[in-house]
GROMACS .gro file of C-alpha atoms in nm:
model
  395
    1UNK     CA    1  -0.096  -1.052  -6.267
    2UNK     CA    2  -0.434  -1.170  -6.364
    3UNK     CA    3  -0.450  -0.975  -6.682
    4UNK     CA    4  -0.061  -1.006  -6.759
    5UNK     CA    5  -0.008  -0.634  -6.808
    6UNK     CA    6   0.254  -0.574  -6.575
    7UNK     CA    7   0.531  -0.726  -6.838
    8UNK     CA    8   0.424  -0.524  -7.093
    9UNK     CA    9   0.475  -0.226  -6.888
   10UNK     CA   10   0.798  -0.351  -6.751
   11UNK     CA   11   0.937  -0.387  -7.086
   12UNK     CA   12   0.839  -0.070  -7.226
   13UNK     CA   13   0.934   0.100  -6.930
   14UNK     CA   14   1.276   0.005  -6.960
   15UNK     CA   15   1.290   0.021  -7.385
   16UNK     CA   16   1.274  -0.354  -7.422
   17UNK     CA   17   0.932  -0.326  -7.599
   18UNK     CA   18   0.845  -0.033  -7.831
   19UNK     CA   19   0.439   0.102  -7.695
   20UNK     CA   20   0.126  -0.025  -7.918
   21UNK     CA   21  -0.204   0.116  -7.937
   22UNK     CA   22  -0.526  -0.071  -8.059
   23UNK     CA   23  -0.651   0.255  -8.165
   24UNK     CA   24  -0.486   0.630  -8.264
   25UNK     CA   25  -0.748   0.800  -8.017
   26UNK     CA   26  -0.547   0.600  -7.693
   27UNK     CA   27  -0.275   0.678  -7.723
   28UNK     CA   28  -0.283   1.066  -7.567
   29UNK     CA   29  -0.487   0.892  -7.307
   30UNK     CA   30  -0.208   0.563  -7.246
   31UNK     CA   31   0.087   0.758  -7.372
   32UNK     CA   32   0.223   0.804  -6.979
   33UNK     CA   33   0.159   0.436  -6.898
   34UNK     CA   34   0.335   0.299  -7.211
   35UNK     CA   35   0.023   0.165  -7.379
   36UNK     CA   36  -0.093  -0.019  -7.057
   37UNK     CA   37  -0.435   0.043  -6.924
   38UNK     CA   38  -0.341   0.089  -6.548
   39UNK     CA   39  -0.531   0.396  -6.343
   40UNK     CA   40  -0.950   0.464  -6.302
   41UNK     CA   41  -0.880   0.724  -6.470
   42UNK     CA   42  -0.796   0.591  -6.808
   43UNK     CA   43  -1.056   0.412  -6.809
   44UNK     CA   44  -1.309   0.703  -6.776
   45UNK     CA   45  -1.134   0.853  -7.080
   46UNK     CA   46  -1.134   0.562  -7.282
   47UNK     CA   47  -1.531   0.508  -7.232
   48UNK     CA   48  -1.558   0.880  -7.303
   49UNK     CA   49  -1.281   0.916  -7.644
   50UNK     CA   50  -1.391   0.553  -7.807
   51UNK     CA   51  -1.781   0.506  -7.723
   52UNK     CA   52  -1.889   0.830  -7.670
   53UNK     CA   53  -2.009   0.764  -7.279
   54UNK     CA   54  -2.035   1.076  -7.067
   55UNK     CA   55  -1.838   1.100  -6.740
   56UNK     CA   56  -2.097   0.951  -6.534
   57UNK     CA   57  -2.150   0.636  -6.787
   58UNK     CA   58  -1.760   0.582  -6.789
   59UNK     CA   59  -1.774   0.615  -6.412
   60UNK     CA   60  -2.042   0.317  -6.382
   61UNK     CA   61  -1.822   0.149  -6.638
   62UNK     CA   62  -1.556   0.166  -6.420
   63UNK     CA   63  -1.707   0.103  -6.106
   64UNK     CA   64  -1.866  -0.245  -6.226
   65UNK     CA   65  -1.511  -0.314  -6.354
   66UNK     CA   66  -1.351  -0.296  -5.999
   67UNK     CA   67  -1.584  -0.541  -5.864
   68UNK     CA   68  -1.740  -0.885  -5.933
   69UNK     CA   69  -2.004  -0.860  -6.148
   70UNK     CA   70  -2.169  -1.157  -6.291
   71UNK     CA   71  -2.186  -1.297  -6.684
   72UNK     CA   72  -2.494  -1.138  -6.795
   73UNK     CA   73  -2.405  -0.797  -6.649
   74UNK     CA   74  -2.044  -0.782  -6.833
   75UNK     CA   75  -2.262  -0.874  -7.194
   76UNK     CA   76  -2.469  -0.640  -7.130
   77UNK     CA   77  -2.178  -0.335  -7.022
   78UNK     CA   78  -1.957  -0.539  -7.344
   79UNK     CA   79  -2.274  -0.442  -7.628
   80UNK     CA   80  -2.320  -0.099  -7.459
   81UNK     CA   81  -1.973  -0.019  -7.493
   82UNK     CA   82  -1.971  -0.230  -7.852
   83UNK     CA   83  -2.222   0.033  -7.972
   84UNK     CA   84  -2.108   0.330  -7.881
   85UNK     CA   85  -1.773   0.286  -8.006
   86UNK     CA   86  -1.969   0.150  -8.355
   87UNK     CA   87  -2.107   0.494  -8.336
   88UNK     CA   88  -1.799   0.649  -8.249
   89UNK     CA   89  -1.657   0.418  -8.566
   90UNK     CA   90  -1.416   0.213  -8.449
   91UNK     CA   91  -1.389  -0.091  -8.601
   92UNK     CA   92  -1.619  -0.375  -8.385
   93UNK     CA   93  -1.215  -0.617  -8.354
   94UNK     CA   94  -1.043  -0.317  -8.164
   95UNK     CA   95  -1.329  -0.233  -7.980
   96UNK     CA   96  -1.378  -0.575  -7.835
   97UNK     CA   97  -1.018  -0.635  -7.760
   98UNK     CA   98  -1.023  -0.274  -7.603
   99UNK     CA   99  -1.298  -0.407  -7.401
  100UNK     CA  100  -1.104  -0.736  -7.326
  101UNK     CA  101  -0.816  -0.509  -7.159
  102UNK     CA  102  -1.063  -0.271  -6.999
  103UNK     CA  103  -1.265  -0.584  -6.831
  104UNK     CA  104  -0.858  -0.753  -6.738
  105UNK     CA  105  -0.831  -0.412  -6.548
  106UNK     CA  106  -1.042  -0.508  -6.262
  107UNK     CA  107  -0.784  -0.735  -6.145
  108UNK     CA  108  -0.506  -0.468  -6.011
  109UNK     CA  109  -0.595  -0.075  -6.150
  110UNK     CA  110  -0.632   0.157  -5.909
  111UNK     CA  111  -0.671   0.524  -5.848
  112UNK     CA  112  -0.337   0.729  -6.001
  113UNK     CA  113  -0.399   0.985  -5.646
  114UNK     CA  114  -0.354   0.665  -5.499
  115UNK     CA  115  -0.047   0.569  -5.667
  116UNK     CA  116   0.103   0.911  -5.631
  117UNK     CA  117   0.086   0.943  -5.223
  118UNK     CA  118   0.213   0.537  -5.258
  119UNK     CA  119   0.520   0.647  -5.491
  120UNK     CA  120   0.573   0.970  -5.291
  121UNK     CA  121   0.586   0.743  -4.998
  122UNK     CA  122   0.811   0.508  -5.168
  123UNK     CA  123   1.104   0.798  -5.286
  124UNK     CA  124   1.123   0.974  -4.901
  125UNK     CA  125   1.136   0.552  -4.726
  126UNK     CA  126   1.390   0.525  -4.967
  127UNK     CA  127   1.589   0.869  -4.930
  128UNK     CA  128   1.568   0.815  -4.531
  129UNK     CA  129   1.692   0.484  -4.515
  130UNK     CA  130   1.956   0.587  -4.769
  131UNK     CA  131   2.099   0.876  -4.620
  132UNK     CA  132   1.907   0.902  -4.230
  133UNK     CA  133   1.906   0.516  -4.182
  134UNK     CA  134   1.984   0.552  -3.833
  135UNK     CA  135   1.709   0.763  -3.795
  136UNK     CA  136   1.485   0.565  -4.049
  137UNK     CA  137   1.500   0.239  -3.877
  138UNK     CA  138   1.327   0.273  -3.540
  139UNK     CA  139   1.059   0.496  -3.675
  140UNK     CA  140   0.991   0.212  -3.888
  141UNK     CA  141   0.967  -0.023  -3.637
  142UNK     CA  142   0.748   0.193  -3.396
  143UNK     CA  143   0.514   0.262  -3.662
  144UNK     CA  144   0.443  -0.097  -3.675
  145UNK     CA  145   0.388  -0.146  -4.086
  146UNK     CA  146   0.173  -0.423  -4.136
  147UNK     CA  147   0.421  -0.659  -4.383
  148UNK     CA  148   0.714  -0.702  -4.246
  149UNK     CA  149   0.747  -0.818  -3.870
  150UNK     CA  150   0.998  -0.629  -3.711
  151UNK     CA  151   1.255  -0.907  -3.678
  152UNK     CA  152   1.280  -0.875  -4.090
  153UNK     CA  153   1.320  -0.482  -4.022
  154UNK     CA  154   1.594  -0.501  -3.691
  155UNK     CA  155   1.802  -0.783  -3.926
  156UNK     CA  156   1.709  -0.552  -4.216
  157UNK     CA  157   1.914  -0.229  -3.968
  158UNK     CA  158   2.205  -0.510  -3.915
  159UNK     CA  159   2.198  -0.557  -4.250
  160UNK     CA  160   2.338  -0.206  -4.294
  161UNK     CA  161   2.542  -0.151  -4.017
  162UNK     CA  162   2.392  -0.038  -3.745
  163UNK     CA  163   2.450  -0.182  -3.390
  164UNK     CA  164   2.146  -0.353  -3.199
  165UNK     CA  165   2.126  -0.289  -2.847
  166UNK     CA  166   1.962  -0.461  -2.635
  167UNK     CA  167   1.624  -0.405  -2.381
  168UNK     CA  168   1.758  -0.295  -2.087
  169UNK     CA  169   1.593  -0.190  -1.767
  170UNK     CA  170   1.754   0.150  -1.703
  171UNK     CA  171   1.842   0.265  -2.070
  172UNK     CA  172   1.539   0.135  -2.273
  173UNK     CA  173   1.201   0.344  -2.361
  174UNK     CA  174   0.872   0.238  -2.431
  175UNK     CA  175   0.953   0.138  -2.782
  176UNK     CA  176   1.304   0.148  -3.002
  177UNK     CA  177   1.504   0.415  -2.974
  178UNK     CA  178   1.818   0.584  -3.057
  179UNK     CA  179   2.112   0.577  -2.832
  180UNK     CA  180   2.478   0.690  -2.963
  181UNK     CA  181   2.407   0.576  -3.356
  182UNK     CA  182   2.275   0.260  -3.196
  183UNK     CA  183   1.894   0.108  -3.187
  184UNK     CA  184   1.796   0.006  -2.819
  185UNK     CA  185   1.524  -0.217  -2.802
  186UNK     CA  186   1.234  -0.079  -2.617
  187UNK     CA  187   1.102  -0.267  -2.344
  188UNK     CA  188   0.745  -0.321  -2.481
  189UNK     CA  189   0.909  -0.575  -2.697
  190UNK     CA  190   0.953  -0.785  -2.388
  191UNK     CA  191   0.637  -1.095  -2.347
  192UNK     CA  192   0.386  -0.976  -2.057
  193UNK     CA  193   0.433  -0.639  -2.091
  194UNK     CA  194   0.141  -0.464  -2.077
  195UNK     CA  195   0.048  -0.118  -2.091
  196UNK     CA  196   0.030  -0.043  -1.733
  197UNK     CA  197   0.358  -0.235  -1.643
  198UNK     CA  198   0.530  -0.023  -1.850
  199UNK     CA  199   0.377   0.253  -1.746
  200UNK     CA  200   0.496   0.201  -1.376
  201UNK     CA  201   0.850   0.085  -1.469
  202UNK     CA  202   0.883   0.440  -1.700
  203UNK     CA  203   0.734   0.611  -1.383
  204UNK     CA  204   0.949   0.454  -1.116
  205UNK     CA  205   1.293   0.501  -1.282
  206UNK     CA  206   1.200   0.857  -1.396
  207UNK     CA  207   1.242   0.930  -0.978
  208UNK     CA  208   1.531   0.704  -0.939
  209UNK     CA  209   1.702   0.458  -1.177
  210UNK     CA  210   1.735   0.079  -1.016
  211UNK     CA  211   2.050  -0.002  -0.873
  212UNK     CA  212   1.959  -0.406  -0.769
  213UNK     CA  213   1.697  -0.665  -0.885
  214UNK     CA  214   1.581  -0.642  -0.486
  215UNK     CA  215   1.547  -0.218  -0.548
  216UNK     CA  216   1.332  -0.339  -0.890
  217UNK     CA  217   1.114  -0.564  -0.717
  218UNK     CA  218   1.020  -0.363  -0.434
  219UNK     CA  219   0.910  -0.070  -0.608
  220UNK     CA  220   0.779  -0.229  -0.933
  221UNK     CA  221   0.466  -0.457  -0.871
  222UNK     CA  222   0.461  -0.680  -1.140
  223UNK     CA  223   0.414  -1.078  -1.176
  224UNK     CA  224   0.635  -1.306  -1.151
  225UNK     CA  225   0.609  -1.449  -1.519
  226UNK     CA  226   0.718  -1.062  -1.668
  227UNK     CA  227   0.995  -1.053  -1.405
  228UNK     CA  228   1.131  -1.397  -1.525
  229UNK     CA  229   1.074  -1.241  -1.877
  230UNK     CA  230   1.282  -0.956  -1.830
  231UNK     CA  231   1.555  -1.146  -1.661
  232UNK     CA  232   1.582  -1.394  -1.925
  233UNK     CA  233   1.561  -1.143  -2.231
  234UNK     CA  234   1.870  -0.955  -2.053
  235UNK     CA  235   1.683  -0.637  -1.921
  236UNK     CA  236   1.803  -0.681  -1.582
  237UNK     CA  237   2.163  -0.775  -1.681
  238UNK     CA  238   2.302  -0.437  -1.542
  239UNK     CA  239   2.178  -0.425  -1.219
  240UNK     CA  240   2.357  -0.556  -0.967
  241UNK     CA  241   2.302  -0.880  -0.729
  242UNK     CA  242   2.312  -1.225  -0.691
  243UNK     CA  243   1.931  -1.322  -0.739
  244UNK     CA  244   1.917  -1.228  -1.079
  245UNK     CA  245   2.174  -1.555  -1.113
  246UNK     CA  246   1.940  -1.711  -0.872
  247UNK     CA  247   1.621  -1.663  -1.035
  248UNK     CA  248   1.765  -1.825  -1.321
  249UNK     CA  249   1.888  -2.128  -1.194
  250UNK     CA  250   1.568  -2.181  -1.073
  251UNK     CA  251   1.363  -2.068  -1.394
  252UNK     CA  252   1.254  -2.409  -1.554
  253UNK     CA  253   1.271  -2.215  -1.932
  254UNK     CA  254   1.555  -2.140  -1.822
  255UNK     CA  255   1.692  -2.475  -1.700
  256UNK     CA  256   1.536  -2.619  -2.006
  257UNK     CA  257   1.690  -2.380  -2.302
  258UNK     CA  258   2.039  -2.410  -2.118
  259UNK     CA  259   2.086  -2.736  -2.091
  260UNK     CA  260   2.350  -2.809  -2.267
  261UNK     CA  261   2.597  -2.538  -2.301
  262UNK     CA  262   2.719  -2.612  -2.599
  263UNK     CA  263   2.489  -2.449  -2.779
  264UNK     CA  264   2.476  -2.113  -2.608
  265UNK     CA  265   2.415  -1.883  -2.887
  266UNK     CA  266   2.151  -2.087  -3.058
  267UNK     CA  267   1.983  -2.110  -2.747
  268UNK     CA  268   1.997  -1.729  -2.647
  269UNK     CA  269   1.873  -1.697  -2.982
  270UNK     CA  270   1.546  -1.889  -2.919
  271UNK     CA  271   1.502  -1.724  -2.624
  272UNK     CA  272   1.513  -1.383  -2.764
  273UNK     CA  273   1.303  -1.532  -3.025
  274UNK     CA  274   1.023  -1.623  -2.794
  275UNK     CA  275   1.069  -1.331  -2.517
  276UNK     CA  276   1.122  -1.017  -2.758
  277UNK     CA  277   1.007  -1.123  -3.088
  278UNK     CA  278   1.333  -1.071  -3.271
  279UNK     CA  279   1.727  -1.102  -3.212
  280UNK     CA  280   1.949  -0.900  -3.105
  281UNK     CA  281   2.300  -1.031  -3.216
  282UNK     CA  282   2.250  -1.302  -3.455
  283UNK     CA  283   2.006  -1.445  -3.674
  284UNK     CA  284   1.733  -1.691  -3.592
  285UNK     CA  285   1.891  -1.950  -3.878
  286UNK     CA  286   2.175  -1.992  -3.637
  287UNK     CA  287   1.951  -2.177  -3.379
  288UNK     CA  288   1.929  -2.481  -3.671
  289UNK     CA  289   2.322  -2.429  -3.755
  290UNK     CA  290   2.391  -2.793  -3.718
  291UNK     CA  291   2.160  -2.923  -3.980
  292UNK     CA  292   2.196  -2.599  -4.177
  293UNK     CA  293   2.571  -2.725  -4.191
  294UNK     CA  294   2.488  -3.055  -4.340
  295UNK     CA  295   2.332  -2.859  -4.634
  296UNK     CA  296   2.487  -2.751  -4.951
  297UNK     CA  297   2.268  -2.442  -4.927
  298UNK     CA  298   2.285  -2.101  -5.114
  299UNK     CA  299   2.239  -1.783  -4.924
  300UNK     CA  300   2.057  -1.496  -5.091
  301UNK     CA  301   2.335  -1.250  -5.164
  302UNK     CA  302   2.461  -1.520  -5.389
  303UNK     CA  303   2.130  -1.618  -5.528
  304UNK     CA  304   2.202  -1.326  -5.849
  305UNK     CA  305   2.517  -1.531  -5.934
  306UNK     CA  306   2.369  -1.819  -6.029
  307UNK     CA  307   2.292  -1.939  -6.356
  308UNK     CA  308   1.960  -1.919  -6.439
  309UNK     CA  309   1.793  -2.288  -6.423
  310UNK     CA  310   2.008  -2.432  -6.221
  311UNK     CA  311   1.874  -2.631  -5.914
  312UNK     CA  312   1.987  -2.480  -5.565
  313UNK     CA  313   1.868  -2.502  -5.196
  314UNK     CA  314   1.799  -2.217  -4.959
  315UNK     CA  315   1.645  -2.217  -4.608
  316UNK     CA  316   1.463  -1.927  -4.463
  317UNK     CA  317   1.174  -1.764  -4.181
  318UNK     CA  318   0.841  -1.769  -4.372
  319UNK     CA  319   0.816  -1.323  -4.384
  320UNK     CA  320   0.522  -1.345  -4.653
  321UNK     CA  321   0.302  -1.571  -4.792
  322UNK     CA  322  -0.037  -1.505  -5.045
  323UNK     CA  323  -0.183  -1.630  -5.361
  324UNK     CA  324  -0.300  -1.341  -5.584
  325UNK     CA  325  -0.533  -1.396  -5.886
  326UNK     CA  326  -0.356  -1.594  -6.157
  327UNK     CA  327  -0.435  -1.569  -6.575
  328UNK     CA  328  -0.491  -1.935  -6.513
  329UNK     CA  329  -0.682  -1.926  -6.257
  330UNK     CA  330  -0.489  -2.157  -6.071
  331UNK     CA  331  -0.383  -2.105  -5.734
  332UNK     CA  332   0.024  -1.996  -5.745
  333UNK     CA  333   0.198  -1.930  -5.435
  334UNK     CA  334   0.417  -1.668  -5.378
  335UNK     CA  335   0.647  -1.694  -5.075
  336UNK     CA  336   0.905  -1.429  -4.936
  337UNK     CA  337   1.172  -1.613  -4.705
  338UNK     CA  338   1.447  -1.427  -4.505
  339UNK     CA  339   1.811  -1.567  -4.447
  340UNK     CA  340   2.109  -1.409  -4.243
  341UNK     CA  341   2.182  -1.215  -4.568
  342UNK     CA  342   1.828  -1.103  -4.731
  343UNK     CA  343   1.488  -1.157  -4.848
  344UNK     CA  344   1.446  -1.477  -5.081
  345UNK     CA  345   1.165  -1.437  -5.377
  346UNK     CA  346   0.975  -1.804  -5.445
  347UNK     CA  347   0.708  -1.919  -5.646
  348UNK     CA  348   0.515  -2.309  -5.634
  349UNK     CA  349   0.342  -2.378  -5.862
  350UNK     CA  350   0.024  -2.626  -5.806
  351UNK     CA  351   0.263  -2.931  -5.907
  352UNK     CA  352   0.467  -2.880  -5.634
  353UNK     CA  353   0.179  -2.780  -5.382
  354UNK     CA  354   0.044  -3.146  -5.420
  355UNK     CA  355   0.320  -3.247  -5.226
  356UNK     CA  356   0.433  -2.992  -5.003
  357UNK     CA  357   0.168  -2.747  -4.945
  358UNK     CA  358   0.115  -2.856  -4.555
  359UNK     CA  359   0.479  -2.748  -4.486
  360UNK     CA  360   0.458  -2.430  -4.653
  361UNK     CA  361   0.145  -2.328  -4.501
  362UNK     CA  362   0.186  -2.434  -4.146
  363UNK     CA  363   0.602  -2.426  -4.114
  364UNK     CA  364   0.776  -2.085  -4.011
  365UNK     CA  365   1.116  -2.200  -4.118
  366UNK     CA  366   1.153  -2.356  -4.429
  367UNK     CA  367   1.406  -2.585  -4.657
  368UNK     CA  368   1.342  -2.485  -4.985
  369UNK     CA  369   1.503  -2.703  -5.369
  370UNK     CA  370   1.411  -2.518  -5.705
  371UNK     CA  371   1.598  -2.380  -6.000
  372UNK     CA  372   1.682  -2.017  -6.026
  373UNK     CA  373   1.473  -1.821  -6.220
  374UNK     CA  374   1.603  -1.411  -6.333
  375UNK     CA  375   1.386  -1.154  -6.479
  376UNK     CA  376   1.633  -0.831  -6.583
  377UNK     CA  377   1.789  -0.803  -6.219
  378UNK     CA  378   1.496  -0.954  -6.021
  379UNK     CA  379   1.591  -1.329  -5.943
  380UNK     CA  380   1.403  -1.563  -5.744
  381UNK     CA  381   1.311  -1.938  -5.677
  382UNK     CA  382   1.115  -2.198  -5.862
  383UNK     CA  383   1.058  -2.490  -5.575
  384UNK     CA  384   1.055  -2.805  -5.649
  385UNK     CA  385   1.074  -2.918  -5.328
  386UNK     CA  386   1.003  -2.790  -4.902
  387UNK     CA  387   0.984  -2.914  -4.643
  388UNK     CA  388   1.011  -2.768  -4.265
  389UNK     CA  389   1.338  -2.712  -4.100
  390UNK     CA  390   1.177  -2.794  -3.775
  391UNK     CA  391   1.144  -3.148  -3.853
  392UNK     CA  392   1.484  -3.225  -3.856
  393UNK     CA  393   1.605  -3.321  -3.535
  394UNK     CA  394   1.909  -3.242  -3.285
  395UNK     CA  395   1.895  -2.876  -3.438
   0.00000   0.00000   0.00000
């Protein structure tokens, strides 16, 4: 983003832009890559075709080009290169502009082994979940990727069709699981489970399912605080007895999420929230359904319809958040929000951070104004405006 060569290869790659080369002698080297300086290994050849370098001079090249390297050090790699390619004659205008894109590639090449395993990766994620997506789904989620939490991933599964079961005392494994085309949540999802609760639990029922909360608790040893937990998150819903209904009468999160019954689902849905990480049935959003209903707010899957620059509001769960290198060198942020019917692409810009950068950096769910902005099918949000949806009361 910092050198502004991903549009250029966007645009050629999809014949919107014909390929330019500074010189004749890159384009064997940049023909694969449209013109666009992008792997370590270009830049080894270009060092080597244009100023003459040998491998291990290109590799230095490249190597202080990956890293910070301070003023006086990039003159002095800028003449070296400046004379070899003099030698090499090319003219001293391309050379330096070559240069200009070579020193821009710092800020996001990388290694084309790299990008293979990455894009290899990419085509078989894509060809499971396609085709296997039953399958797909829960070794996603017990593999634990590092971006998206798994609430994004199980809503993700909803998304397309698959039922979400949930923890339960006698069906569940360790982690998620298949169970007739379904997902079961596993029951290390549930808060206070620890690896040697687990352990015993697995262990117990493996000699004899439970039959009663009272059969649970005497051959289990666990605390009190998981046993609340896995009442309250449903594990325990079919056994049978009445001090499973007891036990929850007298649980004060309990008595203090169910207070008033009107609002079952949205508080069930906090509950999951806070026990198991994630939802089972429905969305998060739906625990802020009365304000939410007070807002003329689009939803994702009708974000693409829009018009671009018109001014719309969406409200989301804060999935990702970073600020990448800018060409300006001004801090952009770059927010990923998720609503019951996708992922929602944003951008704010530093005018709008002035006003509204504490809510975006320390709110999970977020109310977002800004005009629709498209790029070929890719469409996403300017903001204008946030705030957190959290600070609205009687949700």
């Amino acid at each position: 983003m910092q050198a502004d060569m991903i549009t250029p290869f966007l645009e050629r790659r999809h014949a919107r832009e014909k390929a330019s080369y500074l010189h004749p002698a890159l384009e064997p080297i940049l023909k694969d890559t449209f013109g666009v300086i992008i792997f370590h290994e270009q830049v080894l050849k270009i060092a080597q075709s244009l100023a003459g370098f040998s491998l291990g001079q290109a590799d230095l090249l490249r190597r202080c080009m990956t890293k910070k390297i301070t003023p006086e050090e990039k003159e002095k790699l800028e003449c070296d290169f400046l004379a070899g390619c003099k030698r090499k004659g090319v003219k001293k205008g391309v050379a330096q502009k070559v240069f200009g894109q070579l020193a821009a590639f710092g800020a996001f090449g990388f290694c084309r082994a790299h990008a293979v395993s990455f894009a290899k990766i990419a085509y078989q994620s894509a060809y499971l979940k396609t085709y296997y997506p039953v399958e797909f789904f829960p070794g996603l989620l017990n593999n634990e990727p590092g971006l998206y939490p798994k609430r994004v991933l199980l809503n993700e599964a909803k998304r397309c069709g698959i039922q979400i079961l949930p923890p339960d005392i006698n069906q569940s494994k360790g982690k998620f699981s298949l169970e007739n085309g379904a997902i079961r949540v596993g029951l290390s999802c549930v808060k206070e489970m620890g690896p040697s609760s687990l352990k015993e639990i697995l262990r117990k029922r493996r000699e004899q399912k439970f039959n009663s909360l009272e059969d649970f608790r005497l051959r289990v040893n666990i605390e009190r605080p998981l046993l609340e937990n896995l009442i309250l998150s449903g594990c325990l819903n079919s056994l049978n007895g009445k001090s499973i209904h007891h036990l929850l009468r007298t649980s004060q999160i309990f008595s203090q999420l169910f207070k008033n019954n009107n609002n079952n689902h949205q508080n069930k849905t906090l509950l999951e929230i806070d026990l198991l990480g994630l939802t089972v049935k429905y969305h998060p959003l739906i625990a802020f359904k009365r304000n939410l209903d007070k807002i003329e707010r689009v939803k994702s899957s009708e974000l693409s319809a829009m018009s671009e620059g018109k001014t719309v509001k969406v409200a989301g769960i804060k999935v990702i958040l970073h600020t990448p290198p800018t060409k300006s060198g001004q801090r952009v942020i770059f927010l990923t929000l998720e609503d019951e019917e996708g992922l929602i692409d944003v951008t704010v810009f530093p005018s709008a951070q002035k006003l509204y950068a504490s809510d975006i950096f320390e709110e999970d769910i977020l109310l977002i104004e800004g005009y629709v902005q498209k790029h070929g099918s890719a469409v996403s949000l300017i903001a204008n405006r946030a705030s957190g949806l959290r600070k609205m009361t009687n949700y």
